[in-house]
Coordinates of C-alpha atoms (C1' of nucleotides) in Angstrom, one line a residue:
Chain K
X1 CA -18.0 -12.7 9.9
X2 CA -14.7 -11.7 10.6
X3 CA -12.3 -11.4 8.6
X4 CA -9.1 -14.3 8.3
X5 CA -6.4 -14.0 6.0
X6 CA -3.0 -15.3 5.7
X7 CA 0.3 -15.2 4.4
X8 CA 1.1 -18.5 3.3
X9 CA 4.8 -18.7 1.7
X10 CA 6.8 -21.7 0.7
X11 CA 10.1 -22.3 2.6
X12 CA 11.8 -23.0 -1.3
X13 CA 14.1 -19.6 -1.2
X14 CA 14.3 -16.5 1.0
X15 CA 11.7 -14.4 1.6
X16 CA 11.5 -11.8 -1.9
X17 CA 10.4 -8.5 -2.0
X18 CA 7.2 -10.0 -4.4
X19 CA 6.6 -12.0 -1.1
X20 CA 7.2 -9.0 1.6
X21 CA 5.0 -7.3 -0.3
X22 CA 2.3 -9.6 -0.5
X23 CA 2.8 -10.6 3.1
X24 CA 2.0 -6.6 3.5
X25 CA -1.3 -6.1 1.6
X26 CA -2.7 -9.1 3.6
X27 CA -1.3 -7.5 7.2
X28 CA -2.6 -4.1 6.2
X29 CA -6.2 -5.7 4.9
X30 CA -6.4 -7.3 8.7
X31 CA -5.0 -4.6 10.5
X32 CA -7.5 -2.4 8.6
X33 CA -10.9 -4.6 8.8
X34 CA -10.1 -6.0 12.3
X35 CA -8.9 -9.2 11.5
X36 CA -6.9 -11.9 11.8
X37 CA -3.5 -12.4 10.2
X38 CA -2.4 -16.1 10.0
X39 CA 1.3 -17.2 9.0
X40 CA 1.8 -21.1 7.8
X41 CA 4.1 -22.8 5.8
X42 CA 2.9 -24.1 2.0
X43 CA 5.7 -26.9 2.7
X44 CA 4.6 -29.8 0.8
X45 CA 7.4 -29.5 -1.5
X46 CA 9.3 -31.5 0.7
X47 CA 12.7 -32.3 -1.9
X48 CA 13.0 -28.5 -2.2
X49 CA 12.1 -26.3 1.2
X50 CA 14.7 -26.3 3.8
X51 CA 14.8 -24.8 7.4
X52 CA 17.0 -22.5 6.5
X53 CA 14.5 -20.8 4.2
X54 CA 11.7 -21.1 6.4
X55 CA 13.2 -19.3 9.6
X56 CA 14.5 -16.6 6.8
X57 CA 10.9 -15.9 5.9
X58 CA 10.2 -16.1 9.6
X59 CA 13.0 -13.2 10.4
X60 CA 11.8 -11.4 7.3
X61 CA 8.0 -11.1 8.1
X62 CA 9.1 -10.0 11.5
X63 CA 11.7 -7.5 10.9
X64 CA 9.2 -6.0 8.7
X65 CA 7.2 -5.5 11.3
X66 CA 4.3 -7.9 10.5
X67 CA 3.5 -9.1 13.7
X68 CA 1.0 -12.2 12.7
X69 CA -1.9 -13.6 15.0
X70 CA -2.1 -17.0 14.6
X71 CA 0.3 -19.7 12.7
X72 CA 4.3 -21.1 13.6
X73 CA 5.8 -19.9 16.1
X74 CA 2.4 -18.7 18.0
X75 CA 0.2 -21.1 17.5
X76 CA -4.0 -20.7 17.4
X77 CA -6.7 -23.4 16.4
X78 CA -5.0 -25.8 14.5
X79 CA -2.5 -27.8 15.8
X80 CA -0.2 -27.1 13.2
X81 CA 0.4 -24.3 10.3
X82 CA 2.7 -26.3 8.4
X83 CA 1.7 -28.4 5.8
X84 CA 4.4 -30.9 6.1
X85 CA 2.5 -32.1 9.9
X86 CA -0.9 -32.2 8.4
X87 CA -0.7 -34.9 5.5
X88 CA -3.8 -37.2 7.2
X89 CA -5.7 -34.0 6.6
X90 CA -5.0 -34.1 2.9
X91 CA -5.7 -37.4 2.7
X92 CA -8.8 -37.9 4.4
X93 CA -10.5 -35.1 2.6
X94 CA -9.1 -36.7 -0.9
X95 CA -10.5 -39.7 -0.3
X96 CA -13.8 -37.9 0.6
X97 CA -13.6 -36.5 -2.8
X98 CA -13.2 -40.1 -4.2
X99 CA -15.9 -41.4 -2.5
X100 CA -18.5 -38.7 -3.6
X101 CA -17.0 -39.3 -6.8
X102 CA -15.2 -35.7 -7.3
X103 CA -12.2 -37.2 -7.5
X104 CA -10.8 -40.2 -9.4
X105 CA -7.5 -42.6 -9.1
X106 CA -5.5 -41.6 -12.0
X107 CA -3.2 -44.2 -14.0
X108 CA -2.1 -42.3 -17.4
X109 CA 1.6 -42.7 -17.5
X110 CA 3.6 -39.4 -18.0
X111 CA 4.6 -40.0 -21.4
X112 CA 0.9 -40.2 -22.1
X113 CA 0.3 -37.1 -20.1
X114 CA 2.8 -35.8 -22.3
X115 CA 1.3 -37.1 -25.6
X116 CA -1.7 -35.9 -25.1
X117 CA -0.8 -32.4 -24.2
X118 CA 1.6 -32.3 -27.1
X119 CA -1.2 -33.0 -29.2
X120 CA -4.0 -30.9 -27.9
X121 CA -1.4 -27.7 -28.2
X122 CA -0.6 -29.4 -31.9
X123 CA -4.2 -29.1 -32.9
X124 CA -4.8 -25.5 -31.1
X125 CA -6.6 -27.5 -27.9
X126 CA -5.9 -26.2 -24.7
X127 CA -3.3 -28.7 -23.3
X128 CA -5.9 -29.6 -19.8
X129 CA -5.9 -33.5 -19.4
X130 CA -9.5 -34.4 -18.9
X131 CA -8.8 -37.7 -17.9
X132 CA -9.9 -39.8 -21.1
X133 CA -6.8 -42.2 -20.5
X134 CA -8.5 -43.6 -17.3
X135 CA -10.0 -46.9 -16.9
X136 CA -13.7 -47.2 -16.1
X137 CA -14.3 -47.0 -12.9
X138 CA -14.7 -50.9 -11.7
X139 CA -11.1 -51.4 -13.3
X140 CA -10.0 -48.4 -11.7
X141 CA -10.8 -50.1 -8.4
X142 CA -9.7 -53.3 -8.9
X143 CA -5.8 -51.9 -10.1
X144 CA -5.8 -49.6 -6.5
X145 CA -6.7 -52.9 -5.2
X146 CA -3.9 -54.5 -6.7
X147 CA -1.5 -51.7 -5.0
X148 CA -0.8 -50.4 -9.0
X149 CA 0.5 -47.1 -8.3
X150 CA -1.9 -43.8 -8.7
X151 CA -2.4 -40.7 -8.7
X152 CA -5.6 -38.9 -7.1
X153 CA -7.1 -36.0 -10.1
X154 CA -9.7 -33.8 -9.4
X155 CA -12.4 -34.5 -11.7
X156 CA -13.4 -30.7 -13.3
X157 CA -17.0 -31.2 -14.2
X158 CA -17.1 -30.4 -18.2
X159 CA -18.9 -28.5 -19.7
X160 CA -18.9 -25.6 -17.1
X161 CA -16.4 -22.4 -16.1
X162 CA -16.2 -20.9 -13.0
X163 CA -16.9 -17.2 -12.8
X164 CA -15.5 -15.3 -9.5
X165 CA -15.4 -11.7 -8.3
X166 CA -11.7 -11.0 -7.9
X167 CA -11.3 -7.8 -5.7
X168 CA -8.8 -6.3 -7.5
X169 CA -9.6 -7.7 -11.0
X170 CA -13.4 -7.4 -10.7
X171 CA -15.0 -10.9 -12.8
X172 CA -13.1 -13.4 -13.8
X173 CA -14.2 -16.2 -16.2
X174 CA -12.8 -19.3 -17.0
X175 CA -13.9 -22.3 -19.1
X176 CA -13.7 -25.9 -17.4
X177 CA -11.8 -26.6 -20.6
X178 CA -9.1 -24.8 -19.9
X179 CA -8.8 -25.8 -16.7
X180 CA -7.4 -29.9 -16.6
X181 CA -7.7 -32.8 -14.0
X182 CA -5.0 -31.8 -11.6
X183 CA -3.3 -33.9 -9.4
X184 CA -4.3 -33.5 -5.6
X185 CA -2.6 -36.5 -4.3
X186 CA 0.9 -37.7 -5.7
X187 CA 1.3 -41.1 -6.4
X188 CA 3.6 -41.3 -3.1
X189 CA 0.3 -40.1 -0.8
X190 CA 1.6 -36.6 -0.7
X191 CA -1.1 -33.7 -1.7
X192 CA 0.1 -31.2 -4.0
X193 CA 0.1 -27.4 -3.5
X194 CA -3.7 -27.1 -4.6
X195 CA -5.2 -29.7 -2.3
X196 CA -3.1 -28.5 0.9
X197 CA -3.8 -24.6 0.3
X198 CA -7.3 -25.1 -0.7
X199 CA -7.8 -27.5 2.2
X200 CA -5.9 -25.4 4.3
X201 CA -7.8 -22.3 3.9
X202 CA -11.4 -24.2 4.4
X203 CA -9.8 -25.5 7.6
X204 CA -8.7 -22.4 9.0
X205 CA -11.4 -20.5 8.2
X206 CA -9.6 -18.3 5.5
X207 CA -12.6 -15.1 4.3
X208 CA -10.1 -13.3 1.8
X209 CA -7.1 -15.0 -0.2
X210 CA -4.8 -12.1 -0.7
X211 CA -1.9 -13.8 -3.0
X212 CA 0.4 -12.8 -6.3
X213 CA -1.4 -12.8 -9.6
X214 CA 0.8 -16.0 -10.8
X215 CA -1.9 -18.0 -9.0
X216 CA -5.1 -16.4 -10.8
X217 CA -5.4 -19.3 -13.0
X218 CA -5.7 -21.9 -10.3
X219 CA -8.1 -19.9 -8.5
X220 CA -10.7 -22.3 -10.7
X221 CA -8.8 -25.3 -9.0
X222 CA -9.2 -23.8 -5.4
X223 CA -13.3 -22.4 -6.1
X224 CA -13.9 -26.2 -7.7
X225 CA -12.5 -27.9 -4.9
X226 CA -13.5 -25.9 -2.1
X227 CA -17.2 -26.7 -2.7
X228 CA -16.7 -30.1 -3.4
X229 CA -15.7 -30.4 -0.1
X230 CA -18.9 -28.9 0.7
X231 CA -17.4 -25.5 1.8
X232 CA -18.3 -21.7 1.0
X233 CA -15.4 -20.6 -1.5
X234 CA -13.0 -17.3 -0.1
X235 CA -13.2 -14.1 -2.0
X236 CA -9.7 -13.7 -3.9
X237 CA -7.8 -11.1 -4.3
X238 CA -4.7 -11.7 -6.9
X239 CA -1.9 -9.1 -6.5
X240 CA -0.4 -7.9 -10.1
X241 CA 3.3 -9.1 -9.9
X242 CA 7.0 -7.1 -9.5
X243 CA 8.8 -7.0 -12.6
X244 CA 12.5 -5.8 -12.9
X245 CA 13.8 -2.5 -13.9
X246 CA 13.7 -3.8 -17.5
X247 CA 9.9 -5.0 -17.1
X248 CA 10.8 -8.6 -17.1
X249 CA 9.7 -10.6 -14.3
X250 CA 12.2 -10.0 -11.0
X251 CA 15.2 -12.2 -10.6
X252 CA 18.6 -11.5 -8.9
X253 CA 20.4 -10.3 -11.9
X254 CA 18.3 -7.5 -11.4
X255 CA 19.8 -7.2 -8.2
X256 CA 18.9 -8.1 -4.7
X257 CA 15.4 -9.1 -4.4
X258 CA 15.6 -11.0 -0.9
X259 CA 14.4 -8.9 1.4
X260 CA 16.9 -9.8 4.3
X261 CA 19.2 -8.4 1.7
X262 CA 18.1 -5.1 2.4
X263 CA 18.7 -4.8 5.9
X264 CA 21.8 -5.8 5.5
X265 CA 22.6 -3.1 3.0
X266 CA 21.1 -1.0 5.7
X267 CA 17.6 0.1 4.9
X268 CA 15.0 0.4 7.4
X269 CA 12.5 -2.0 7.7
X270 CA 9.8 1.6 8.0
X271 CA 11.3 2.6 4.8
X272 CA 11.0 -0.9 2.7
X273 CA 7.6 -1.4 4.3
X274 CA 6.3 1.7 2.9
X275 CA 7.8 1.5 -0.3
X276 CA 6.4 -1.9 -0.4
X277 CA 3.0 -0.5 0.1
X278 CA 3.2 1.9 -2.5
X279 CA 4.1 -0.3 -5.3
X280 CA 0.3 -0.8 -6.0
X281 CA -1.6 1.3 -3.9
X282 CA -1.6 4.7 -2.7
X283 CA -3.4 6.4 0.1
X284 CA -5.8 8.1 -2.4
X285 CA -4.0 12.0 -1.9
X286 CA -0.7 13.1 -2.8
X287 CA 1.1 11.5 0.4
X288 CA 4.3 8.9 -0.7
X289 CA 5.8 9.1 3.3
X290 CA 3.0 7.1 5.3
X291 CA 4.0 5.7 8.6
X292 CA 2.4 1.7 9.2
X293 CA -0.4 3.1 11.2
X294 CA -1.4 5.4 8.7
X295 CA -1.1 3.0 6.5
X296 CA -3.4 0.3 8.1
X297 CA -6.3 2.9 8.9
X298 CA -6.0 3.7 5.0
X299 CA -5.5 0.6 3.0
X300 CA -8.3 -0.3 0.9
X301 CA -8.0 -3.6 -1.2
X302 CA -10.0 -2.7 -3.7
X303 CA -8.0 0.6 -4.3
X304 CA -5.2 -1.9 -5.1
X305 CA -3.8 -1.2 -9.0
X306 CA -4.2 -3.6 -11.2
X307 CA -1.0 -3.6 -13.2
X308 CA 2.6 -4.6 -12.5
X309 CA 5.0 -2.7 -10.8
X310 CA 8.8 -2.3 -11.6
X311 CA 10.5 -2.4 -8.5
X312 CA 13.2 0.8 -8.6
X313 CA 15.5 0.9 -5.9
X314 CA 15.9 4.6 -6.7
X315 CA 12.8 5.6 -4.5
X316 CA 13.3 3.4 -2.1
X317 CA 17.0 5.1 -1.7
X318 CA 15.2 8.2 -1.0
X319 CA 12.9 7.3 1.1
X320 CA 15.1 5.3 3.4
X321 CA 17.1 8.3 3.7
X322 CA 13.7 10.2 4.6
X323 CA 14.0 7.8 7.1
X324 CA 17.0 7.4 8.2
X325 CA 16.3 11.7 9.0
X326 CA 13.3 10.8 10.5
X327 CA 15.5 8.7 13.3
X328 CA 15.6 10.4 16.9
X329 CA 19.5 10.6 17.2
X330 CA 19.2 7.7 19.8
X331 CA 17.9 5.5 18.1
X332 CA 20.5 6.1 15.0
X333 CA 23.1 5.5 17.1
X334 CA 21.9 2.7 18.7
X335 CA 21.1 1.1 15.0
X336 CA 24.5 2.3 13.9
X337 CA 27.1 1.5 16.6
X338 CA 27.7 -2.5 15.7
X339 CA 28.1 -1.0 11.8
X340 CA 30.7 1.1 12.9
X341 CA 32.4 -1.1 15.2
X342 CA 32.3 -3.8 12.7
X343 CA 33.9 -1.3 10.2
X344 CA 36.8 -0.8 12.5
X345 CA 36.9 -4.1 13.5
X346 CA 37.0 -3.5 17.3
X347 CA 34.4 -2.1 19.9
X348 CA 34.6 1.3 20.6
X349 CA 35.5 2.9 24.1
X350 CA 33.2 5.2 25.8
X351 CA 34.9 8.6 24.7
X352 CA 34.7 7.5 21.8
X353 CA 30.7 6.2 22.0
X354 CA 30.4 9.8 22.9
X355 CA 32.1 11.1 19.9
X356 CA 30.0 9.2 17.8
X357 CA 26.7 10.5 19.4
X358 CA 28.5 13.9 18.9
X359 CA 29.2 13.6 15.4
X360 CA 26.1 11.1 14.4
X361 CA 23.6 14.0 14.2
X362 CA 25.7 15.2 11.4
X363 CA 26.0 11.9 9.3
X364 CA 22.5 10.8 10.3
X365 CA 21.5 14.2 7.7
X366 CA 23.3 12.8 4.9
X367 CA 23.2 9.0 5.5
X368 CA 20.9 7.1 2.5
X369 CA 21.9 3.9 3.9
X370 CA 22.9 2.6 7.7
X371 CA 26.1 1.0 5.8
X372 CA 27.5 4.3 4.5
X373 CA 28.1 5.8 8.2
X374 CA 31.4 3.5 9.2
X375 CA 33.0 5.0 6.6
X376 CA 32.0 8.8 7.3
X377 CA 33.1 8.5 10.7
X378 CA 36.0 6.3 10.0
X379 CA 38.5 9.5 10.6
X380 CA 37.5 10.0 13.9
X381 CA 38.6 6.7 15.2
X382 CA 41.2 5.3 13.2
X383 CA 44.7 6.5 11.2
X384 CA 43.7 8.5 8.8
X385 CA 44.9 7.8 4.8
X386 CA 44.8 10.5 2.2
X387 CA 42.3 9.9 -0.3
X388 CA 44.7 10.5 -3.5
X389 CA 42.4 12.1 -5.5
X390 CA 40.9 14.6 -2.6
X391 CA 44.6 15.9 -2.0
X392 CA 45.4 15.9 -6.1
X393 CA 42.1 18.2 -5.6
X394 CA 42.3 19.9 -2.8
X395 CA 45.9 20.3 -1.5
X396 CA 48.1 20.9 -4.1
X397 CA 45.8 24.5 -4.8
X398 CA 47.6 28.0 -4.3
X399 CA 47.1 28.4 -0.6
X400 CA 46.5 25.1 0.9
X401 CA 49.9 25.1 2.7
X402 CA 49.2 28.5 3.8
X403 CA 45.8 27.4 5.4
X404 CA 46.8 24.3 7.1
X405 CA 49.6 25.9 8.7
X406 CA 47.7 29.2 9.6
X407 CA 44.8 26.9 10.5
X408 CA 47.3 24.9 13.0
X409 CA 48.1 28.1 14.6
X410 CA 45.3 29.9 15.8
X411 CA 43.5 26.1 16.7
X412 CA 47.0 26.0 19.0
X413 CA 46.1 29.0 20.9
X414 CA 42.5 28.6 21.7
X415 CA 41.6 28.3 25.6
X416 CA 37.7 26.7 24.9
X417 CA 37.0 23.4 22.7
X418 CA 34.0 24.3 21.3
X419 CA 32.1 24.7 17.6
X420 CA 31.6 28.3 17.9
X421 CA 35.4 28.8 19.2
X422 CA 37.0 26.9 16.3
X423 CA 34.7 28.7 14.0
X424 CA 35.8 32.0 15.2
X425 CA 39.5 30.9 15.2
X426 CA 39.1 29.7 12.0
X427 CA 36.9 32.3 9.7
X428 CA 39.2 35.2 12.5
X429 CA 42.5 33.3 10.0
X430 CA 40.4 33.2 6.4
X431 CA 40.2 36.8 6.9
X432 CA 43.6 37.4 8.1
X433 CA 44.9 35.4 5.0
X434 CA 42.7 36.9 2.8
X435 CA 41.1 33.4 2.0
X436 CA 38.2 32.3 1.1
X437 CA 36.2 29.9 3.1
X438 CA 36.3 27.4 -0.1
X439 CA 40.0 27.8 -0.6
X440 CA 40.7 28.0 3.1
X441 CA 38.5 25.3 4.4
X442 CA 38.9 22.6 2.0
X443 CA 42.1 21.7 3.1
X444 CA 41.9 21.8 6.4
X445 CA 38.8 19.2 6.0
X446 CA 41.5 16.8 3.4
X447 CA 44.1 17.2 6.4
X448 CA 42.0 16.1 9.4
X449 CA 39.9 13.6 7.5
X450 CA 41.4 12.6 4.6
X451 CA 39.2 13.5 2.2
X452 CA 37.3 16.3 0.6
X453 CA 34.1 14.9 1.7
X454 CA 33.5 15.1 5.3
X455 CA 30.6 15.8 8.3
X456 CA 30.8 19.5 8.2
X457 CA 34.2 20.7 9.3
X458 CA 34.0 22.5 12.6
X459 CA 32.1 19.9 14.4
X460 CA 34.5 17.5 13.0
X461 CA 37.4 19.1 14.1
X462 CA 35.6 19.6 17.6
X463 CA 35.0 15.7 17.5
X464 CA 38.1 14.6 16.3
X465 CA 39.6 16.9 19.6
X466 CA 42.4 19.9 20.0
X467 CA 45.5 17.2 20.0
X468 CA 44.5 15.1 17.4
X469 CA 43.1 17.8 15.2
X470 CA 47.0 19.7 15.5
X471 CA 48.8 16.6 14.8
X472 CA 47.0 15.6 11.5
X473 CA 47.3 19.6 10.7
X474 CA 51.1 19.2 11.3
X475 CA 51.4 16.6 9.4
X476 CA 49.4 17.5 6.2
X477 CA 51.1 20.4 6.2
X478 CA 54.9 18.0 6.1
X479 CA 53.4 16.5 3.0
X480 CA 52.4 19.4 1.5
X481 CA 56.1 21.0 1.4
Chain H
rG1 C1' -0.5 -23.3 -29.6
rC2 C1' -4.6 -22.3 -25.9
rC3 C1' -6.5 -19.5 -21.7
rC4 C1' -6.4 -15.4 -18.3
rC5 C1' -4.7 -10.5 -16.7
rC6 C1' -2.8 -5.6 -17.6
rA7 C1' -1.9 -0.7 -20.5
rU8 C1' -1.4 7.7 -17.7
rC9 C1' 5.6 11.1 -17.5
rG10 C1' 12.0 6.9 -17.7
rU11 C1' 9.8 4.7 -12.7
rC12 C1' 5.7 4.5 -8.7
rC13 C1' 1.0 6.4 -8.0
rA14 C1' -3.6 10.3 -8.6
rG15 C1' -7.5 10.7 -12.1
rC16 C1' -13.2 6.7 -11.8
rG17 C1' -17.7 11.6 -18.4
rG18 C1' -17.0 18.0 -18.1
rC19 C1' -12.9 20.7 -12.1
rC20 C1' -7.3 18.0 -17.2
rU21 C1' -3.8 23.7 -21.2
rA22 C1' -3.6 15.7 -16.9
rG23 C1' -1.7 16.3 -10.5
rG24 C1' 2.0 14.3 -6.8
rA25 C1' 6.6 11.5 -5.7
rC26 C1' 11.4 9.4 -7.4
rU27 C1' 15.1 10.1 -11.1
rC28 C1' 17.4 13.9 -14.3
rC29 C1' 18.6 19.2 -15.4
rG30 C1' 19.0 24.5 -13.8
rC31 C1' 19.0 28.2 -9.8
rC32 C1' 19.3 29.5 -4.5
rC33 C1' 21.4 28.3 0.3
rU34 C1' 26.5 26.7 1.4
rU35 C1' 33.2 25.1 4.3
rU36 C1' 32.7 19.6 1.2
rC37 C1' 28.9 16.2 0.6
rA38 C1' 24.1 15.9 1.7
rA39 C1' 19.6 18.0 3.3
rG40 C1' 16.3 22.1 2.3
rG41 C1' 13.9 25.9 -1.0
rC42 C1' 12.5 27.5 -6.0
rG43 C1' 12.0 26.2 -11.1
rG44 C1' 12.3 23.0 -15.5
rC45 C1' 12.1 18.5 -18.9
rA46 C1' 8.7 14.5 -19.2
rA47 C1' 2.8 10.6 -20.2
rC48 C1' -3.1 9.4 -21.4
rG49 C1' 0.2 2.9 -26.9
rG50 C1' -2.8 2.9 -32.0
rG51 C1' -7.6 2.7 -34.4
rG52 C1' -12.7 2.8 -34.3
rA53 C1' -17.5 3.4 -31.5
rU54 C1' -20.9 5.7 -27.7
rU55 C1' -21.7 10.9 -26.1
rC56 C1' -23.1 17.7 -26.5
rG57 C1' -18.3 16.2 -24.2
rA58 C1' -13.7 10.9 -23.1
rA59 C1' -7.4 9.7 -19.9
rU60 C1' -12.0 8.1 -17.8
rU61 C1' -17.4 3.6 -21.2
rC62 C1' -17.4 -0.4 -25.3
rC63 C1' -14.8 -3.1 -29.4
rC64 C1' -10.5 -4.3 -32.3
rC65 C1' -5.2 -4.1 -32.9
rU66 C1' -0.5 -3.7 -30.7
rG67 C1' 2.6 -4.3 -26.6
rG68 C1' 3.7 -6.4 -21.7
rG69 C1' 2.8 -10.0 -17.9
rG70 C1' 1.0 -14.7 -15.9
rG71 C1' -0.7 -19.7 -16.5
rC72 C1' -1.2 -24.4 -19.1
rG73 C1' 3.7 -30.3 -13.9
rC74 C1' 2.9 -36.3 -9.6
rC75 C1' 6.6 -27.2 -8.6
rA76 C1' 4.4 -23.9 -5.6

RNA sequence: GCCCCCAUCGUCCAGCGGCCUAGGACUCCGCCCUUUCAAGGCGGCAACGGGGAUUCGAAUUCCCCUGGGGGCGCCA
């Protein structure tokens, strides 16, 4: 049989890196096993998922990469991948499950609900409702009868446990005790998350539940139910979860953790991706940079590590700036031009499109993030100011006056515009100055640029061009007098 | 309170009874290269949570403790 998994997110908040990640493993187990790779929408909280959220999941899955084969957007066997449209579904198989007698019409009032677990936790009980408020089942009848409001439970056959191989956890057990009636119909007709995933995955045809460890201990919910409704039970797979950099579970005062967020702090969705991949698995040698093909032909689920990650952003810094390197210098551009236009807050011209592909090799080298490169390049196409500290640094130094000004000199004479002729011109004045290139360099990069840190300084000064590069000289060296 | 899961450098991962005086990557620290900043090269610091048991032999198996995480809703 072949295999079907799917990602199956609730539109409630923006797609998280705990989410990317777990949209990933299940991508890389079809991609990897020849499957199928479903996307639908666990939307049956209807009071808290919005559109918004679910086209941000939407964008998120996709600028990862994670092309899926089946669900919104492209369609397949089922009519629809979103819970919200499928509610006859749920409530023709709960009734089913009433009829067979699986399920039962539930009338304990919260506050008894509450009572009860109270108590059970009070007396070291687990706190698992096993429906002993419920009227027998004539009464039961005759009040739905009667239109008295109700919910529909699952009735957990007790004594028993359910016992299931997880693939990354290997056996699980669990006692039916600890595991209570739970709702699978609201008292409003609405199925609850259990019902509409479990039924969800029987109807699709779901071989492999890849999901986030926080639902391990419903997996007895979604076993139990599944063969009541007379179906062969999915082999799980619970992924551990991503903690913060202080180990407690990730939240946004630990930062961002929507992955949208990242591309707009200019990471690559390459270098997230394979970050993402690594926070649990590895591809068995000592590799850490592993393209997405690479990474599907080696992904093995049951290679996946059992404990929780912390998600650092330190790696991830590096490796986007592996890259970001990694780029052909077309592509950077490309992926870099609205950045800097939006930086400067106009388009730019076509001289100046070609100054940025001649300067972009060199900021491509040092870039960590897409963001940082408006401001690298900023001197070549706007005013420049004088970064106070860089000139308190730099210009103010025994010979800086003498440099720009020598510098402006033999740059005034040269008959070619290229990097080896203003190298010559330049290193020809060092040594007729008797400076260093440190001492006699340094300024010239505050004067042209504004600032002591710069893309290296003869290709800069070729960029910037002969007339602009003499009138910033000139006028570094007025300040310096 | 009850149940479940987890436990190797600060972080991510390798290790699946002898190849381990525990390996790689990130971070950090030196040095080299160098016109700045990066990148790159070389080197360094740094871990098997504790206690039992099994075994000729344990990071690797078992038990207990401790620590961390998750769950216990008419949320998902």
């Amino acid at each position: 049989m072949s295999v079907r998994v799917r990602f199956a997110p609730s539109p409630t908040g923006f797609l998280h890196v705990g989410g990317g990640r777990t949209a990933l493993y299940n991508y890389l187990f079809a991609r990897n096993m020849g499957g199928t790779f479903i996307l639908r929408s666990d939307d049956t909280d209807r009071a808290r998922s919005t559109t918004e959220f679910q086209q941000d999941i939407l964008d998120s899955v996709a600028w990862l990469g994670l092309d899926w084969d089946e669900g919104i957007e492209v369609g397949g066997s089922s009519e629809s991948y979103r819970q919200s449209e499928r509610l006859a579904r749920y409530q023709e198989v709960a009734a089913q499950l009433v009829a067979d007698g699986k399920a039962y019409h539930s009338f304990a009032s919260p506050e008894q609900l509450d009572e009860f677990r109270k108590e059970a936790m009070k007396e070291g009980r687990s706190p698992a409702y096993d429906g002993r408020h419920e009227p027998d089942p004539g009464e039961a009848a005759a009040l739905v009868a009667a239109g008295e409001p109700a919910t529909v439970r699952f009735a957990v056959p007790r004594p028993g446990t359910t016992v299931f191989t997880d693939v990354v956890r290997d056996e699980v057990t669990f006692d039916h005790l600890q595991v209570d009636d739970f709702v699978i119909l609201r008292s409003d007709g609405t199925p609850t998350y259990h019902l509409a995933s479990t039924v969800d995955d029987v109807d699709f045809g779901i071989t492999h539940v890849i999901r986030g460890e926080d639902l391990l201990s419903s997996t007895p919910k979604h076993i139990l139910l599944t063969e009541a409704m007379g179906a062969q039970r999915a082999t799980y797979a619970h992924l551990s979860l991503l903690m913060g950099p202080d180990g407690k579970k990730l939240s946004k005062r630990h930062g961002h953790t929507a992955i949208k967020a990242y591309r707009d702090e200019g990471y690559l969705a390459p270098a997230v991706v394979n970050y993402l991949a690594l926070l649990g698995w590895s591809p068995g040698d000592d590799e850490t940079v592993v393209d997405l093909d690479e990474m599907i032909r080696r992904f093995d689920l049951n290679a996946v590590s059992k404990n929780p990650a912390i998600f650092d952003t330190d790696k991830l810094d590096w490796m986007n700036g592996v890259y970001i390197r990694e780029m052909n210098p077309d592509q950077f551009v490309a992926s870099v031009l609205d950045l800097v236009e939006a930086g400067l807050g106009r388009s730019l011209g076509e001289d100046e499109q070609a100054t940025l592909v001649e300067i972009a090799p060199h900021v491509q080298e040092r870039a960590k993030h897409l963001t940082e490169v408006p401001d690298q390049v900023r001197f070549l196409f706007s005013e420049i100011e004088y970064d106070e500290s860089s000139w308190q640094k730099v210009m103010t130094k025994e010979g800086a006056d003498v440099a720009v000004s020598a510098a402006r000199d033999s740059i005034a004479g040269l008959e070619s515009w290229s990097v080896e002729a203003v190298e010559a011109a330049l290193r020809g004045m060092l040594e007729a100055k008797g400076l260093s290139a440190r001492k006699g360099l340094q300024p010239l990069r505050v004067a042209i640029s504004g600032s002591s840190v710069s893309p290296p300084l003869f290709e800069s000064i070729v960029a910037l061009g002969k007339e602009r590069t003499l009138e910033r000289l000139s006028r570094a060296h007025s300040l310096q007098a």
